[in-house]
Amino acid sequence: MNTPLIGTGVALVTPFLENGEVDYNGLTNLLESCIKGKVEYLVVLGTTGESVTLSKEEKKEVIAHIVKVNNKRLPLVLGVGGNNTVAVAEEASKVNTEDFTAILSVVPMYNKPSQEGIFQHYSAVAKAASLPVLIYNVPGRTGVNMSAETTLRLAEVDNIIGVKEATGDITQVLKILKDAPKDFLVISGDDMLALPLVTAGGQGVITVVGQAYPAEFSEMIRLGLQAKNKEAYELHYSLVDITEYAFDEGNPVGVKAILEDRGVCNSTVRLPLVEATDELKAKIKSFNEVF
């Protein structure tokens, strides 16, 4: 499969200063840590990046900073999603093809479209987009599940190259893997199920917790892709507890607390999210002391 989007992609957080402004030094630290940790690509302005709380100007500045610091060292994927199909299609048509490799677009949230509505939405976005499109199924956030049947139908649409699947339903994932075209990417959006998806035939993960442990997480996925399951699962089990902690109080609340404990950036989030509790921070600290 001729694509750079195999292996570990990182859904980047957007670090903030304590006053709520974007922390560009923290963002630089995060980027350099991920690149040093040998992840395969970076995902910009997804849900984990708290993109819905950023102004249009902040989004432009964050994108510009990431593009500059990355300096073409890793492929970049840009989050372009929403529940207004016309607006999403227009935004997707304007993404800079020099800076980005693909677009990641989430199932429309809040509207709760039918399966046919989801299909028509993505067909319109794919037709308009200036880059290949990864579709993104995360019913816990959107309120509707994109079925395996709809995903497989969309796999036949021009310019749709893969799915980030985050239902947490391994049966649905296996149905997609069983019947997907051989050049269609099936990517885990669930950190805990990333290695099982890869060993079942998937192509990788777009991870949250992996940005705090980029070397370990990306090596785990590479080993899985090489069918070195014993070594891969040793790394998987070493990360199970911290993966649970990362999501105990929501994303990116947990991973920002982990990143702060590891000295990458601080744990500030924007409302309506609030910082991790002292109890969770203590669990994270205890884990990192022995990791």
Coordinates of C-alpha atoms in Angstrom, one line a residue:
M1 CA 0.0 0.0 0.0
N2 CA 1.6 3.2 -1.2
T3 CA 0.8 5.7 1.6
P4 CA 2.7 7.4 4.4
L5 CA -0.3 6.9 6.7
I6 CA 0.6 3.5 8.0
G7 CA 1.7 3.0 11.5
T8 CA 1.2 5.6 14.3
G9 CA -0.4 9.0 13.8
V10 CA -0.7 11.3 16.7
A11 CA -3.8 13.4 17.4
L12 CA -2.0 16.4 18.7
V13 CA -3.3 18.4 21.7
T14 CA -3.2 22.2 21.6
P15 CA -1.1 23.3 24.7
F16 CA -2.4 26.4 26.5
L17 CA -0.7 28.7 29.0
E18 CA -2.4 29.2 32.3
N19 CA -4.0 32.3 31.1
G20 CA -5.7 30.3 28.3
E21 CA -3.6 31.5 25.4
V22 CA -2.0 29.0 23.0
D23 CA 1.4 27.9 24.3
Y24 CA 3.6 27.8 21.2
N25 CA 6.7 26.7 23.1
G26 CA 4.8 23.8 24.6
L27 CA 3.5 23.0 21.1
T28 CA 7.1 23.0 19.8
N29 CA 8.2 20.7 22.6
L30 CA 5.3 18.3 21.8
L31 CA 6.2 18.2 18.1
E32 CA 9.8 17.6 18.7
S33 CA 9.1 14.8 21.2
C34 CA 6.8 13.1 18.7
I35 CA 9.2 13.4 15.9
K36 CA 12.1 12.1 18.1
G37 CA 9.9 9.2 19.1
K38 CA 9.6 8.2 15.5
V39 CA 5.8 8.3 15.0
E40 CA 4.8 8.1 11.4
Y41 CA 2.6 11.2 11.0
L42 CA 0.8 14.0 12.9
V43 CA -2.9 14.9 13.0
V44 CA -3.6 18.6 13.4
L45 CA -6.7 20.3 14.9
G46 CA -8.8 17.2 15.6
T47 CA -11.0 16.8 18.6
T48 CA -8.0 16.1 20.9
G49 CA -6.7 19.5 19.8
E50 CA -9.7 21.2 21.3
S51 CA -10.3 22.7 17.8
V52 CA -13.9 23.7 18.6
T53 CA -12.6 26.1 21.3
L54 CA -10.1 27.8 19.0
S55 CA -10.9 31.0 17.0
K56 CA -10.4 31.0 13.2
E57 CA -7.3 33.2 13.8
E58 CA -5.9 30.8 16.4
K59 CA -6.4 27.8 14.1
K60 CA -4.5 29.6 11.3
E61 CA -1.6 30.4 13.8
V62 CA -1.5 26.9 15.2
I63 CA -1.4 25.4 11.6
A64 CA 1.3 27.8 10.6
H65 CA 3.4 27.0 13.7
I66 CA 3.1 23.2 13.2
V67 CA 3.9 23.5 9.5
K68 CA 7.0 25.6 10.3
V69 CA 8.3 23.5 13.1
N70 CA 7.6 20.2 11.4
N71 CA 9.4 21.5 8.3
K72 CA 8.2 18.5 6.2
R73 CA 9.8 16.0 8.5
L74 CA 6.5 14.1 9.0
P75 CA 3.3 13.9 6.9
L76 CA 0.5 16.1 8.3
V77 CA -3.2 15.3 8.4
L78 CA -5.7 18.2 9.0
G79 CA -8.9 17.8 10.9
V80 CA -11.8 19.3 8.8
G81 CA -15.2 18.4 10.2
G82 CA -18.6 19.7 11.3
N83 CA -22.3 19.2 10.9
N84 CA -22.9 21.6 8.0
T85 CA -22.0 19.7 4.9
V86 CA -21.7 22.7 2.6
A87 CA -19.3 24.5 5.0
V88 CA -17.2 21.3 5.6
A89 CA -16.9 20.7 1.8
E90 CA -15.9 24.4 1.2
E91 CA -13.2 24.2 4.0
A92 CA -12.0 20.9 2.6
S93 CA -11.6 22.4 -0.8
K94 CA -9.2 25.0 0.5
V95 CA -6.6 22.9 2.4
N96 CA -3.1 23.6 1.3
T97 CA -1.9 20.6 -0.6
E98 CA 1.8 21.5 -0.1
D99 CA 1.5 21.3 3.7
F100 CA -0.9 18.4 4.2
T101 CA -1.2 14.8 3.0
A102 CA -4.8 14.1 3.9
I103 CA -7.9 15.4 5.6
L104 CA -9.6 13.7 8.6
S105 CA -13.3 14.4 8.7
V106 CA -15.6 13.3 11.5
V107 CA -19.2 12.0 11.1
P108 CA -21.5 15.0 11.5
M109 CA -22.3 15.5 15.2
Y110 CA -25.6 16.6 16.9
N111 CA -27.7 16.4 13.6
K112 CA -27.8 12.5 14.0
P113 CA -28.1 11.8 10.3
S114 CA -29.3 8.5 8.8
Q115 CA -26.8 6.1 7.2
E116 CA -27.8 7.5 3.8
G117 CA -27.2 11.1 5.2
I118 CA -23.7 10.1 6.3
F119 CA -23.0 8.6 2.9
Q120 CA -24.2 11.7 1.1
H121 CA -22.3 14.0 3.5
Y122 CA -19.0 12.2 2.9
S123 CA -19.6 11.9 -0.8
A124 CA -20.0 15.7 -1.1
V125 CA -16.9 16.3 1.1
A126 CA -14.8 13.9 -0.9
K127 CA -15.8 15.4 -4.2
A128 CA -14.9 18.9 -3.0
A129 CA -11.7 18.1 -1.0
S130 CA -8.3 19.2 -2.3
L131 CA -6.7 16.1 -0.6
P132 CA -7.6 12.5 0.1
V133 CA -10.1 12.1 2.9
L134 CA -10.0 9.8 6.0
I135 CA -13.5 9.4 7.4
Y136 CA -13.9 9.2 11.2
N137 CA -16.4 7.3 13.2
V138 CA -16.7 8.2 16.9
P139 CA -20.3 7.7 18.0
G140 CA -19.4 8.5 21.6
R141 CA -19.0 12.1 20.5
T142 CA -21.2 12.4 17.5
G143 CA -24.3 10.7 18.7
V144 CA -24.6 8.3 15.7
N145 CA -22.7 5.2 14.6
M146 CA -21.5 4.9 11.0
S147 CA -22.3 1.3 10.3
A148 CA -19.8 -1.1 8.8
E149 CA -22.0 -1.3 5.8
T150 CA -21.9 2.5 5.3
T151 CA -18.1 2.5 5.8
L152 CA -17.6 -0.2 3.2
R153 CA -19.9 1.7 0.8
L154 CA -17.9 4.8 1.3
A155 CA -14.7 2.8 0.7
E156 CA -15.7 2.7 -3.0
V157 CA -16.1 6.5 -3.2
D158 CA -13.4 8.3 -5.1
N159 CA -11.0 10.3 -2.9
I160 CA -11.9 8.4 0.4
I161 CA -8.9 6.5 1.4
G162 CA -9.7 5.1 4.8
V163 CA -11.5 5.2 8.1
K164 CA -10.5 6.1 11.6
E165 CA -12.7 3.7 13.6
A166 CA -13.4 4.6 17.2
T167 CA -16.6 2.7 18.1
G168 CA -14.8 0.5 20.6
D169 CA -16.7 -2.4 18.9
I170 CA -14.3 -5.0 17.7
T171 CA -17.1 -6.8 15.8
Q172 CA -17.7 -3.8 13.7
V173 CA -14.0 -3.4 13.0
L174 CA -13.7 -7.0 12.0
K175 CA -16.6 -6.6 9.5
I176 CA -14.8 -3.7 7.9
L177 CA -11.5 -5.5 7.8
K178 CA -13.1 -8.6 6.3
D179 CA -14.6 -6.8 3.3
A180 CA -12.6 -3.5 2.8
P181 CA -10.8 -3.0 -0.5
K182 CA -7.1 -3.9 -0.1
D183 CA -6.0 -0.2 -0.6
F184 CA -8.5 1.1 2.0
L185 CA -6.9 2.1 5.3
V186 CA -8.5 0.8 8.5
I187 CA -7.1 2.9 11.4
S188 CA -7.8 2.5 15.0
G189 CA -9.2 5.6 16.8
D190 CA -9.2 3.7 20.1
D191 CA -5.8 3.4 21.8
M192 CA -6.7 0.3 23.8
L193 CA -7.8 -1.6 20.7
A194 CA -5.0 -0.3 18.4
L195 CA -2.8 -3.3 18.6
P196 CA -5.7 -5.9 18.3
L197 CA -6.9 -4.0 15.2
V198 CA -3.4 -4.0 13.6
T199 CA -2.9 -7.7 14.3
A200 CA -6.3 -8.4 12.7
G201 CA -5.2 -6.7 9.5
G202 CA -5.5 -2.9 10.1
Q203 CA -2.9 -0.4 9.1
G204 CA -2.3 1.5 12.4
V205 CA -3.7 4.0 14.8
I206 CA -4.4 7.7 15.3
T207 CA -3.5 7.8 19.0
V208 CA -4.0 10.2 21.9
V209 CA -1.8 8.6 24.6
G210 CA 0.9 7.9 22.1
Q211 CA 2.0 11.5 22.0
A212 CA 3.1 11.1 25.7
Y213 CA 4.9 7.9 24.9
P214 CA 5.7 8.2 21.2
A215 CA 8.7 5.8 21.1
E216 CA 7.0 3.0 22.9
F217 CA 3.6 3.4 21.2
S218 CA 4.9 3.7 17.7
E219 CA 7.3 0.7 18.2
M220 CA 4.3 -1.3 19.5
I221 CA 2.4 -0.7 16.3
R222 CA 5.4 -1.3 14.1
L223 CA 5.9 -4.7 15.8
G224 CA 2.3 -5.5 15.3
L225 CA 2.5 -4.7 11.6
Q226 CA 5.5 -7.0 11.4
A227 CA 3.5 -9.8 13.1
K228 CA 5.9 -9.8 16.1
N229 CA 3.0 -10.2 18.4
K230 CA 4.8 -11.3 21.6
E231 CA 7.0 -8.2 21.6
A232 CA 4.2 -6.0 20.6
Y233 CA 1.9 -7.1 23.4
E234 CA 4.6 -6.7 26.0
L235 CA 4.6 -3.0 25.1
H236 CA 0.8 -3.0 24.9
Y237 CA 0.4 -4.3 28.4
S238 CA 3.0 -1.9 29.8
L239 CA 0.8 0.9 28.6
V240 CA -2.7 -0.4 29.6
D241 CA -2.9 1.4 32.9
I242 CA -1.8 4.8 31.6
T243 CA -4.1 4.4 28.6
E244 CA -7.1 4.0 31.0
Y245 CA -5.9 7.0 33.0
A246 CA -5.8 9.1 29.8
F247 CA -9.5 8.7 29.3
D248 CA -10.8 8.4 32.9
E249 CA -11.8 12.1 32.9
G250 CA -12.2 12.7 29.2
N251 CA -9.9 13.6 26.3
P252 CA -7.7 15.6 26.2
V253 CA -7.9 16.2 29.9
G254 CA -6.1 13.0 30.8
V255 CA -3.4 13.2 28.2
K256 CA -2.6 16.8 29.0
A257 CA -2.1 15.8 32.6
I258 CA 0.2 13.0 31.4
L259 CA 2.2 15.4 29.2
E260 CA 2.6 17.9 32.1
D261 CA 3.9 15.1 34.3
R262 CA 6.4 14.2 31.6
G263 CA 7.5 17.8 31.2
V264 CA 6.2 18.4 27.7
C265 CA 3.6 21.0 28.3
N266 CA 1.1 22.0 31.0
S267 CA -2.3 20.5 31.6
T268 CA -4.4 23.6 31.0
V269 CA -7.6 23.0 29.0
R270 CA -10.4 25.4 27.9
L271 CA -13.9 25.4 29.1
P272 CA -16.2 23.5 29.0
L273 CA -13.4 21.1 29.9
V274 CA -11.7 21.3 33.3
E275 CA -8.3 20.1 34.4
A276 CA -7.7 16.6 35.7
T277 CA -8.4 16.0 39.4
D278 CA -5.6 15.7 41.9
E279 CA -6.5 12.0 42.3
L280 CA -6.0 11.3 38.6
K281 CA -2.8 13.4 38.5
A282 CA -1.5 11.3 41.5
K283 CA -2.2 8.0 39.6
I284 CA -0.4 9.4 36.5
K285 CA 2.6 10.4 38.6
S286 CA 2.8 7.0 40.3
F287 CA 2.8 5.3 36.9
N288 CA 5.5 7.5 35.4
E289 CA 7.7 7.0 38.4
V290 CA 8.1 3.3 37.6
F291 CA 7.6 3.3 33.8

